[in-house]
Short mmCIF file of C-alpha atoms and ligand atoms in Angstrom, two decimals:
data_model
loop_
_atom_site.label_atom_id
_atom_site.label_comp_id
_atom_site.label_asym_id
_atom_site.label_seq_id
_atom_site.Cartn_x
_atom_site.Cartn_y
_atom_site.Cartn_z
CA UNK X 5 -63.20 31.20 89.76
CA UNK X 6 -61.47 27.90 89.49
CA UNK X 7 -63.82 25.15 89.23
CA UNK X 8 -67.50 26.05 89.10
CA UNK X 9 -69.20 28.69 91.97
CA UNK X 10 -70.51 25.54 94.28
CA UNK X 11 -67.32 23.91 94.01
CA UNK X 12 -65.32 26.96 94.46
CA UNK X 13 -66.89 27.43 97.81
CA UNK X 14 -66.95 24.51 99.10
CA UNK X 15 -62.66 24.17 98.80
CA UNK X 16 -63.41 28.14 100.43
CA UNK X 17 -65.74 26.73 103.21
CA UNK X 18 -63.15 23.72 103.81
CA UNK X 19 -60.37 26.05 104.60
CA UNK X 20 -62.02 27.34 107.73
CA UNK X 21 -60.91 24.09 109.32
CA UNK X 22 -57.71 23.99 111.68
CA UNK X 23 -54.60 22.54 109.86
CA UNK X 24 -56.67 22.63 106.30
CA UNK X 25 -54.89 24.56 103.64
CA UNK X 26 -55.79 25.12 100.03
CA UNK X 27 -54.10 21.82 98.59
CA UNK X 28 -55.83 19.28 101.50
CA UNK X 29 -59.51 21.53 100.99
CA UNK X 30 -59.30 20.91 97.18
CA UNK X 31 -58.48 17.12 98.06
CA UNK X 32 -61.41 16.83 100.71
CA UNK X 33 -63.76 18.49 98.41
CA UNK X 34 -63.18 16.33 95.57
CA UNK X 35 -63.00 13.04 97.56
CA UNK X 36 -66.58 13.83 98.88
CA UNK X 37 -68.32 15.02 95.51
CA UNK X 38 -66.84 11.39 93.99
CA UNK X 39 -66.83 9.10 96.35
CA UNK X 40 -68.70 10.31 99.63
CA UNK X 41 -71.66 12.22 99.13
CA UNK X 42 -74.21 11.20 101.92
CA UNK X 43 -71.25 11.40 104.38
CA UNK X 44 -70.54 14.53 102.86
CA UNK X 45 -74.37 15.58 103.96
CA UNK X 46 -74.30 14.09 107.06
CA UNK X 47 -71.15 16.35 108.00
CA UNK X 48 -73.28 19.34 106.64
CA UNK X 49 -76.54 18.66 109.12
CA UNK X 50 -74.15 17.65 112.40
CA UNK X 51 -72.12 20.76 111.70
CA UNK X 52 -75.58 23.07 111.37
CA UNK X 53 -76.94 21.09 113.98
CA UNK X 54 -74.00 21.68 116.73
CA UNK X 55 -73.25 25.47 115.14
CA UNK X 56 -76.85 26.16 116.02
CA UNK X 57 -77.74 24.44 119.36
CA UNK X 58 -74.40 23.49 121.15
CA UNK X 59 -74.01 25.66 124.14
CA UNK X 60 -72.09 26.10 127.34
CA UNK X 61 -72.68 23.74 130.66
CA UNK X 62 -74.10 25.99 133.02
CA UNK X 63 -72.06 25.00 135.59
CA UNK X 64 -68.69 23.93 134.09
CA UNK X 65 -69.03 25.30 130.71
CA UNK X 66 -68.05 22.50 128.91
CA UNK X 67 -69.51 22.23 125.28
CA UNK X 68 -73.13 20.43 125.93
CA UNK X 69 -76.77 20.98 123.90
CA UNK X 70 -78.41 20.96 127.14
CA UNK X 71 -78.52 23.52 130.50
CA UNK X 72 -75.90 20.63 132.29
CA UNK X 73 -73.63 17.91 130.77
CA UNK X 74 -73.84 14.61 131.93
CA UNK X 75 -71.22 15.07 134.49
CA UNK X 76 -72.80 18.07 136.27
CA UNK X 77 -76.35 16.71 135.57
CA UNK X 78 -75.33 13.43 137.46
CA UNK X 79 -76.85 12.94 140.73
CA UNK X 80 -73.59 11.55 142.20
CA UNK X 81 -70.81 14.00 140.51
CA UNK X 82 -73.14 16.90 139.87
CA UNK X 83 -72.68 18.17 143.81
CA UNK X 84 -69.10 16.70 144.35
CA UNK X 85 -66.99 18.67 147.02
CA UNK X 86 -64.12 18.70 144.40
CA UNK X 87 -63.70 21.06 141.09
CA UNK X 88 -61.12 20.09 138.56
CA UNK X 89 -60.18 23.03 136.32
CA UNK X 90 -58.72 22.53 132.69
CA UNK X 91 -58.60 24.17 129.93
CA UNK X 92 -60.48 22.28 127.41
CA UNK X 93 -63.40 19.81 126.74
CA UNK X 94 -60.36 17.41 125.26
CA UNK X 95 -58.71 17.32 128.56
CA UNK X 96 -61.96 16.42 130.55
CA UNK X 97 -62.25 13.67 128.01
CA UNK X 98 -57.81 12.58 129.03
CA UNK X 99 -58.94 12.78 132.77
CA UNK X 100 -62.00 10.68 132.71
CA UNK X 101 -60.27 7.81 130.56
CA UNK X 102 -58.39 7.92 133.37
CA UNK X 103 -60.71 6.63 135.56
CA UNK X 104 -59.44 7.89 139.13
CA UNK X 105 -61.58 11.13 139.29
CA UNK X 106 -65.21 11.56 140.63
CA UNK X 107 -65.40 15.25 141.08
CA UNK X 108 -66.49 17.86 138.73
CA UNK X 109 -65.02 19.93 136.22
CA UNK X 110 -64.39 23.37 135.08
CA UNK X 111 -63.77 24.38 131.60
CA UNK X 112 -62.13 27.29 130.89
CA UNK X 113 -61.78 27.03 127.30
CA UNK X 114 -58.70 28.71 126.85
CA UNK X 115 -56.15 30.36 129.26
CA UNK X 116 -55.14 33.54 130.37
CA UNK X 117 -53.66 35.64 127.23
CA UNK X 118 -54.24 39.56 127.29
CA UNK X 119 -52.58 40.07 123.92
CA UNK X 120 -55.92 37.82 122.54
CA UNK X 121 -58.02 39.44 124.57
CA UNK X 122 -58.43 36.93 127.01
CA UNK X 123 -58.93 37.47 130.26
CA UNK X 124 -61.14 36.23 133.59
CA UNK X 125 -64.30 36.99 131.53
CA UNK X 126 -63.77 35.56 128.63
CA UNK X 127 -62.41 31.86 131.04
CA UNK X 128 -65.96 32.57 132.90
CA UNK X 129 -64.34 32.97 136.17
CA UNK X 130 -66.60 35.04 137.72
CA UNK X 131 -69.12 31.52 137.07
CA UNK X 132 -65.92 29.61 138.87
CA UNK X 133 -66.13 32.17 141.90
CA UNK X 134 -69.71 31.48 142.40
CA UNK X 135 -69.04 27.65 143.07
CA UNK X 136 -66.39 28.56 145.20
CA UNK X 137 -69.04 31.31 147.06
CA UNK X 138 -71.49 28.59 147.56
CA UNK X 139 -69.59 26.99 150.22
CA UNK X 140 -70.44 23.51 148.74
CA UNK X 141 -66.25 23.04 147.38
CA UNK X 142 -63.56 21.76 149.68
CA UNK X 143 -60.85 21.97 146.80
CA UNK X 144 -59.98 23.18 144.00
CA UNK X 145 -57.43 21.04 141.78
CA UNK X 146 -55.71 22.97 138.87
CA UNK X 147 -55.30 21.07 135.83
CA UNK X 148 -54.10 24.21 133.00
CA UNK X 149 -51.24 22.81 130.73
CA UNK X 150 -47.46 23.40 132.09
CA UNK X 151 -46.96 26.47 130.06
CA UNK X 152 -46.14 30.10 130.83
CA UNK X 153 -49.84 31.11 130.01
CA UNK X 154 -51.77 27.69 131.72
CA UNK X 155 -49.21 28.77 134.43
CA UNK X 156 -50.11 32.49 135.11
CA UNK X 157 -53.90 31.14 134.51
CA UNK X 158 -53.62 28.44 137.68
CA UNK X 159 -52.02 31.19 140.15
CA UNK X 160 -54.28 34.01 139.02
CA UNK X 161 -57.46 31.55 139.81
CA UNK X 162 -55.32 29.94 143.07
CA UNK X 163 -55.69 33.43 144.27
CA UNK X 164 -59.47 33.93 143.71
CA UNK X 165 -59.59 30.15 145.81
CA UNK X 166 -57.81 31.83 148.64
CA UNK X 167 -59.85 34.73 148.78
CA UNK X 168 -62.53 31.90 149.85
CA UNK X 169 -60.71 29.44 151.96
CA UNK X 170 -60.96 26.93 149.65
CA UNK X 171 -58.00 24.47 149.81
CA UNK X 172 -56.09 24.67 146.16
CA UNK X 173 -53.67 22.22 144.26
CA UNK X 174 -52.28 21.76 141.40
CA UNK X 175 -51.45 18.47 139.27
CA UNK X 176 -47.93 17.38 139.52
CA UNK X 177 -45.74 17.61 136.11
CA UNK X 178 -42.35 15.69 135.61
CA UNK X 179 -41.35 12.35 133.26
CA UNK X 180 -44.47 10.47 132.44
CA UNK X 181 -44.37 7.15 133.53
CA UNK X 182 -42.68 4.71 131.40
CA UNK X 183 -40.82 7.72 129.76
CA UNK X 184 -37.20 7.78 129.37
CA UNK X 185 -35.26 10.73 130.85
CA UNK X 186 -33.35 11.33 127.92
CA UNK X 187 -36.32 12.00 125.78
CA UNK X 188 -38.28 14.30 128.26
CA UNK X 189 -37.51 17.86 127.29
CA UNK X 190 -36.18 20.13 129.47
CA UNK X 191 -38.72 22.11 130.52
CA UNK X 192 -40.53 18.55 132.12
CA UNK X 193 -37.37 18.13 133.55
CA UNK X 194 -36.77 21.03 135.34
CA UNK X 195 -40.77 20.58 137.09
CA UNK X 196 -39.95 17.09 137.56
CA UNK X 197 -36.91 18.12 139.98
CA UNK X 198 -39.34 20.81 141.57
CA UNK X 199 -41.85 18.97 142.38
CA UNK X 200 -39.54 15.64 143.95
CA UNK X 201 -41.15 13.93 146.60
CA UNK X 202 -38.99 12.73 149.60
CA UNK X 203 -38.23 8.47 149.65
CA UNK T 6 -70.66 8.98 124.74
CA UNK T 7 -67.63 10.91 125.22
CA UNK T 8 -69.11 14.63 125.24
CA UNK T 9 -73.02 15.23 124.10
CA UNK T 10 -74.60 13.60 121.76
CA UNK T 11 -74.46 16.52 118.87
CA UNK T 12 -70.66 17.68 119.96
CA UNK T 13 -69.93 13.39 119.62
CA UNK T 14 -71.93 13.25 116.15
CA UNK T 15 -70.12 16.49 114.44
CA UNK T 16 -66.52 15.17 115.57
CA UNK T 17 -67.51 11.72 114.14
CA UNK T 18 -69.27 13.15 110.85
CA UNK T 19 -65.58 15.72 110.48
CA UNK T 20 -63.87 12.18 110.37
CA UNK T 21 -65.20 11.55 106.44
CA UNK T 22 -63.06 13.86 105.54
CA UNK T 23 -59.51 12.45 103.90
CA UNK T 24 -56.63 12.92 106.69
CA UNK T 25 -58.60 13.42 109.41
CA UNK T 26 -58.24 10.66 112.33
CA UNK T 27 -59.92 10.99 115.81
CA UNK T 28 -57.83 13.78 117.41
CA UNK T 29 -58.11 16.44 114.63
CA UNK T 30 -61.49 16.25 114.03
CA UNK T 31 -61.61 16.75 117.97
CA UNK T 32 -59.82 20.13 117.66
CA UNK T 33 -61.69 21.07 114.35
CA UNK T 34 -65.08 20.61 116.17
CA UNK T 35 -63.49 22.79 119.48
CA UNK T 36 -61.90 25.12 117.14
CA UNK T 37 -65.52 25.85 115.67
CA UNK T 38 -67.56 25.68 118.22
CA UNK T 39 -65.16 28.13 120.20
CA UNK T 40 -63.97 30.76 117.80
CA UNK T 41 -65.86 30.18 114.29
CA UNK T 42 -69.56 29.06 114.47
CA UNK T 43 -70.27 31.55 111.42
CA UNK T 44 -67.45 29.92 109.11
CA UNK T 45 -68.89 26.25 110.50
CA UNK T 46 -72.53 27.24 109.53
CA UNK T 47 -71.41 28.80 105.84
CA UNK T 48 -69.45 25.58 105.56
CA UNK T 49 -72.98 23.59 106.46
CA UNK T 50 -74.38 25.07 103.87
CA UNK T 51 -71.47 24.72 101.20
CA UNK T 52 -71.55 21.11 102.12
CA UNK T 53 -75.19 20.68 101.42
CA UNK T 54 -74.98 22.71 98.56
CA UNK T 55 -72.30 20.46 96.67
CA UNK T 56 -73.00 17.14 98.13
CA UNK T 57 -76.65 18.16 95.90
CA UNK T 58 -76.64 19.99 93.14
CA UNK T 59 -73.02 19.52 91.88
CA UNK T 60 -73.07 17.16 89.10
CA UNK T 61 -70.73 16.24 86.11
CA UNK T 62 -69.99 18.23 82.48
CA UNK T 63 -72.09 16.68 80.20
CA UNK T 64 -69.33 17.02 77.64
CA UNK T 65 -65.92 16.87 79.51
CA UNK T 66 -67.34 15.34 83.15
CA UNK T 67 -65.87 17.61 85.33
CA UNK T 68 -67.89 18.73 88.46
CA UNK T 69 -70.21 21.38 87.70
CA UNK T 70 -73.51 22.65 88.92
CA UNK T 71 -74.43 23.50 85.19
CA UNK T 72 -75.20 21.33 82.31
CA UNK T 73 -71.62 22.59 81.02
CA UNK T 74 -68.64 23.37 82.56
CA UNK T 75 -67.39 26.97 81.99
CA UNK T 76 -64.91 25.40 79.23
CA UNK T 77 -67.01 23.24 76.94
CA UNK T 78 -69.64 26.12 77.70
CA UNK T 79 -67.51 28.88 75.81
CA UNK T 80 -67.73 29.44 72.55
CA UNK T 81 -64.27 29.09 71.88
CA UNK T 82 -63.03 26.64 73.66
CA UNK T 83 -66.27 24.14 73.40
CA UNK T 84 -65.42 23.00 70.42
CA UNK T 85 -62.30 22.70 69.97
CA UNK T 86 -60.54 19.84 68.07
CA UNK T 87 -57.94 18.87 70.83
CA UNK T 88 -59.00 16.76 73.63
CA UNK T 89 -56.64 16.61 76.77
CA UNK T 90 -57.49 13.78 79.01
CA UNK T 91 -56.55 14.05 82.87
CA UNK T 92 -57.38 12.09 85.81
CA UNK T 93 -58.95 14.44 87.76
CA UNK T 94 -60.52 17.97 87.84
CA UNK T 95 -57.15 19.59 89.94
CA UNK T 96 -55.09 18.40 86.98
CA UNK T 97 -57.30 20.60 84.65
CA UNK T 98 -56.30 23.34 87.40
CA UNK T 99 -52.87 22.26 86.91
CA UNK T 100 -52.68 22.65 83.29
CA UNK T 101 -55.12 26.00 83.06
CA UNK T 102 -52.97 27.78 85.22
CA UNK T 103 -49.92 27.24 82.61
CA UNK T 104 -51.87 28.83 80.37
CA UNK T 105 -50.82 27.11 77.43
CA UNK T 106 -52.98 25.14 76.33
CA UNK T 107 -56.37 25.88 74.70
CA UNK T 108 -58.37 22.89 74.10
CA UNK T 109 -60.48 20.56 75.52
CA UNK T 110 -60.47 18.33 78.77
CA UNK T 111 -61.82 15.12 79.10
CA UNK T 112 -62.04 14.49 83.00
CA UNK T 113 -62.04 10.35 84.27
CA UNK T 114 -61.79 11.31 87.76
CA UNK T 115 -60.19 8.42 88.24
CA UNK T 116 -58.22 5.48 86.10
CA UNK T 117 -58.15 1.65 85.33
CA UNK T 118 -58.15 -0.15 88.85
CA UNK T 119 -59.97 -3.70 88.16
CA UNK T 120 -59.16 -4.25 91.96
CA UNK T 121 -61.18 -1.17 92.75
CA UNK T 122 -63.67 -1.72 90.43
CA UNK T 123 -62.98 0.91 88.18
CA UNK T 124 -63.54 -0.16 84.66
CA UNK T 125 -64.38 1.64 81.38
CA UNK T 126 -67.62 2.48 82.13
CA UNK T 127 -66.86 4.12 85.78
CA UNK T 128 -64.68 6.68 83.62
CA UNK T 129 -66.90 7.49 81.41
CA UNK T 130 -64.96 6.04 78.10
CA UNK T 131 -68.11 5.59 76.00
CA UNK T 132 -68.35 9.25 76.21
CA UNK T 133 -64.98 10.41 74.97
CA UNK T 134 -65.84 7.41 72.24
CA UNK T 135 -69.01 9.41 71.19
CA UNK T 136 -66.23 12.54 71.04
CA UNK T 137 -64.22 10.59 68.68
CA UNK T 138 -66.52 9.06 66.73
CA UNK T 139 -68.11 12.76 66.06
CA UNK T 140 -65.78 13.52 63.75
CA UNK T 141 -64.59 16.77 65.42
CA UNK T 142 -61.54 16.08 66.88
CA UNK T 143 -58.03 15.64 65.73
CA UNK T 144 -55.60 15.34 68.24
CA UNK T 145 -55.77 13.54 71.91
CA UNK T 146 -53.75 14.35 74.58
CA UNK T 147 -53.15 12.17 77.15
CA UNK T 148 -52.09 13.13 80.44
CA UNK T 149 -52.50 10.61 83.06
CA UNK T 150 -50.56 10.68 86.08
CA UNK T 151 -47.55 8.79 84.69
CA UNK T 152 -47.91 5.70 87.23
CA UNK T 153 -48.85 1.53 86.36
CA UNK T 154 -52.17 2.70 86.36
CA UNK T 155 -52.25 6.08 84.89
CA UNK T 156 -49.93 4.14 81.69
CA UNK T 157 -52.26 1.58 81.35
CA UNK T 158 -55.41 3.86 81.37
CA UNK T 159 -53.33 5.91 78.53
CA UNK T 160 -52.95 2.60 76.21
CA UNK T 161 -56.14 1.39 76.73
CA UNK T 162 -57.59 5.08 75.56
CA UNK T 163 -54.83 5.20 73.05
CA UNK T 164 -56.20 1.90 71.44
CA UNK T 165 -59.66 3.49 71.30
CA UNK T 166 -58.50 6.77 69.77
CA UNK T 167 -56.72 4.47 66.71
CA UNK T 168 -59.96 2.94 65.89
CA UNK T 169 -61.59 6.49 65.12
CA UNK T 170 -58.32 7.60 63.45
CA UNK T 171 -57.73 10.35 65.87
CA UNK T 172 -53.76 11.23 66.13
CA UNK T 173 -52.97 10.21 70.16
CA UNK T 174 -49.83 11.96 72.54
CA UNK T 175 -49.00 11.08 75.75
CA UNK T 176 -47.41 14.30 77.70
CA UNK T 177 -43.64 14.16 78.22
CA UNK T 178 -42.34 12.94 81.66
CA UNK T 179 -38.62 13.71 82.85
CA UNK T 180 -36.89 16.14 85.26
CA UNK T 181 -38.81 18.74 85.36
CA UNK T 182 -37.31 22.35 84.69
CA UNK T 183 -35.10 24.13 87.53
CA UNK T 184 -34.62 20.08 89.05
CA UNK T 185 -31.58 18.76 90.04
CA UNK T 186 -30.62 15.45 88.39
CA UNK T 187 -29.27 13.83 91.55
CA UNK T 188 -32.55 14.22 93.21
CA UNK T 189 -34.83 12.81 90.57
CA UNK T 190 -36.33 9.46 91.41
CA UNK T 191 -35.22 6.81 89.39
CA UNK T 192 -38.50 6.32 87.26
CA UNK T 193 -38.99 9.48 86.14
CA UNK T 194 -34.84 9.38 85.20
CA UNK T 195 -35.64 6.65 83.23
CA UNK T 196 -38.71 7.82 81.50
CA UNK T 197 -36.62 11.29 80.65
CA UNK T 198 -33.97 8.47 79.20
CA UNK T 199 -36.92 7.05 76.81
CA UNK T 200 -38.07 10.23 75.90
CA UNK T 201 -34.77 11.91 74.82
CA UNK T 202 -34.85 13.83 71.78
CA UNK T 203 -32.14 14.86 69.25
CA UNK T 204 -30.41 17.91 69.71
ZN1 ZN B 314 -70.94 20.56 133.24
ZN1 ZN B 315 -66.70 20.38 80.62
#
């Protein structure tokens, strides 16, 4: 024991947070308990709250308390003809600030990785193969991350979209606009000169 | 809204937390919601625990859940007539886990700011007055961070300690042991400078 048992466990408790290590949980615990406390409960009754009733979308499986978020419950989006596919709730959130898409989404909520024991099921692609059973999607866009696992993940569901005629893409990578070439890393290079367009 | 309304409230509560802006609470909230709802419920709980039931020492003002903190609780150490003053209870960590020392703490969990609106009172100095004026102790340590503030919290107790007679230190402050001279700031050289002693 360090400081006294509640204490103790709450610097324990904070350390099950990405990125926090013993030094920062010691430092969040201590700024709560002096200057913070009804924040400090507040945190304690969203986290119980969400740990308790947050589930999956059942049709994109995007992190939502109810059976659809408000994407896939909206009358307008809910039946679009178009399903984008990333892997995270953070990247539906990057799209839609955005502004230039209107179809749905699906979530993976991770990518292909066998060594973490992550494979179709765990991704919920058998859920993604339904939609694309239905007949209701004309295209699939794939919108995994440019790396060797977001990679293997778009070809291995590109070939599930075949299987059903459904027409497949995936989002171009390369310099980001207002970028300068000789700070774009190699890799973005390399997919930027794949993917050139003719002028 | 940016995702549902309990997903939206937990990564907005996890942004009370010191360090945390807008994009890490984002992943902490994935992260648990994903992979660790059992470590974000415990951590619910810890929370709730703290935020209520953790008060201060009654003798040294540490936090503690109990009346006394496991130091001015023991029978040895509880009344002992050294008093080591810190600014906060990691320092008392700090100093424990030298294991040299086998006094007293007296905790401010804090120090003078008059822009902050930390004065005598918010550190508790009438208390460690009603130490001095018992009678029981001798010596007072004090070990403020040695900054403007952390100095000028030291005098100020200093003065306070010479009205009851009590003998006052102030910890040394220099390079510390195994440091390099060349990489020392410049303060801390020329505090080591003021506190030289003959060899
Ligand atoms: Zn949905
Ligand atoms: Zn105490």
């Amino acid at each position: 024991m360090k400081f006294s048992p509640l204490v103790d466990e709450l610097i324990q408790s904070l350390r099950c947070l990405p990125g926090v290590g013993p030094k920062s949980a010691q430092r969040m615990a201590f700024q709560l308990l002096e200057r913070d406390r009804k924040s400090g409960l507040q945190l304690a009754d969203a986290l119980d709250k969400a740990m308790k009733d947050v589930g999956h979308c059942q049709s994109c499986r995007t992190f939502t308390e109810e059976s659809l978020c408000p994407i896939c419950g909206s009358a307008k989006r809910g039946h679009a003809d178009t399903i984008c596919v990333v892997e995270t709730p953070a990247d539906v959130l990057a799209i839609e600030a955005g502004g230039h898409y209107s179809g749905r989404y699906f979530v993976l909520l991770g990518h292909l990785s066998p060594l973490d024991g992550i494979g179709p099921e765990e991704l919920g692609l058998a859920l993604l193969e339904q939609h694309l059973a239905g007949g209701e999607i004309n295209e699939l866009i794939l919108a995994t991350n440019p790396t060797v696992e977001g990679d293997a993940t778009a070809h291995f569901i590109a070939d599930i979209a075949h299987r059903y005629q459904v027409s497949v893409s995936r989002i171009a990578h390369g310099v980001p606009v207002g970028g300068e070439l000789e700070y774009v890393d190699s890799t973005t290079l390399a997919l930027s000169f794949n993917g050139r367009l003719p002028l």
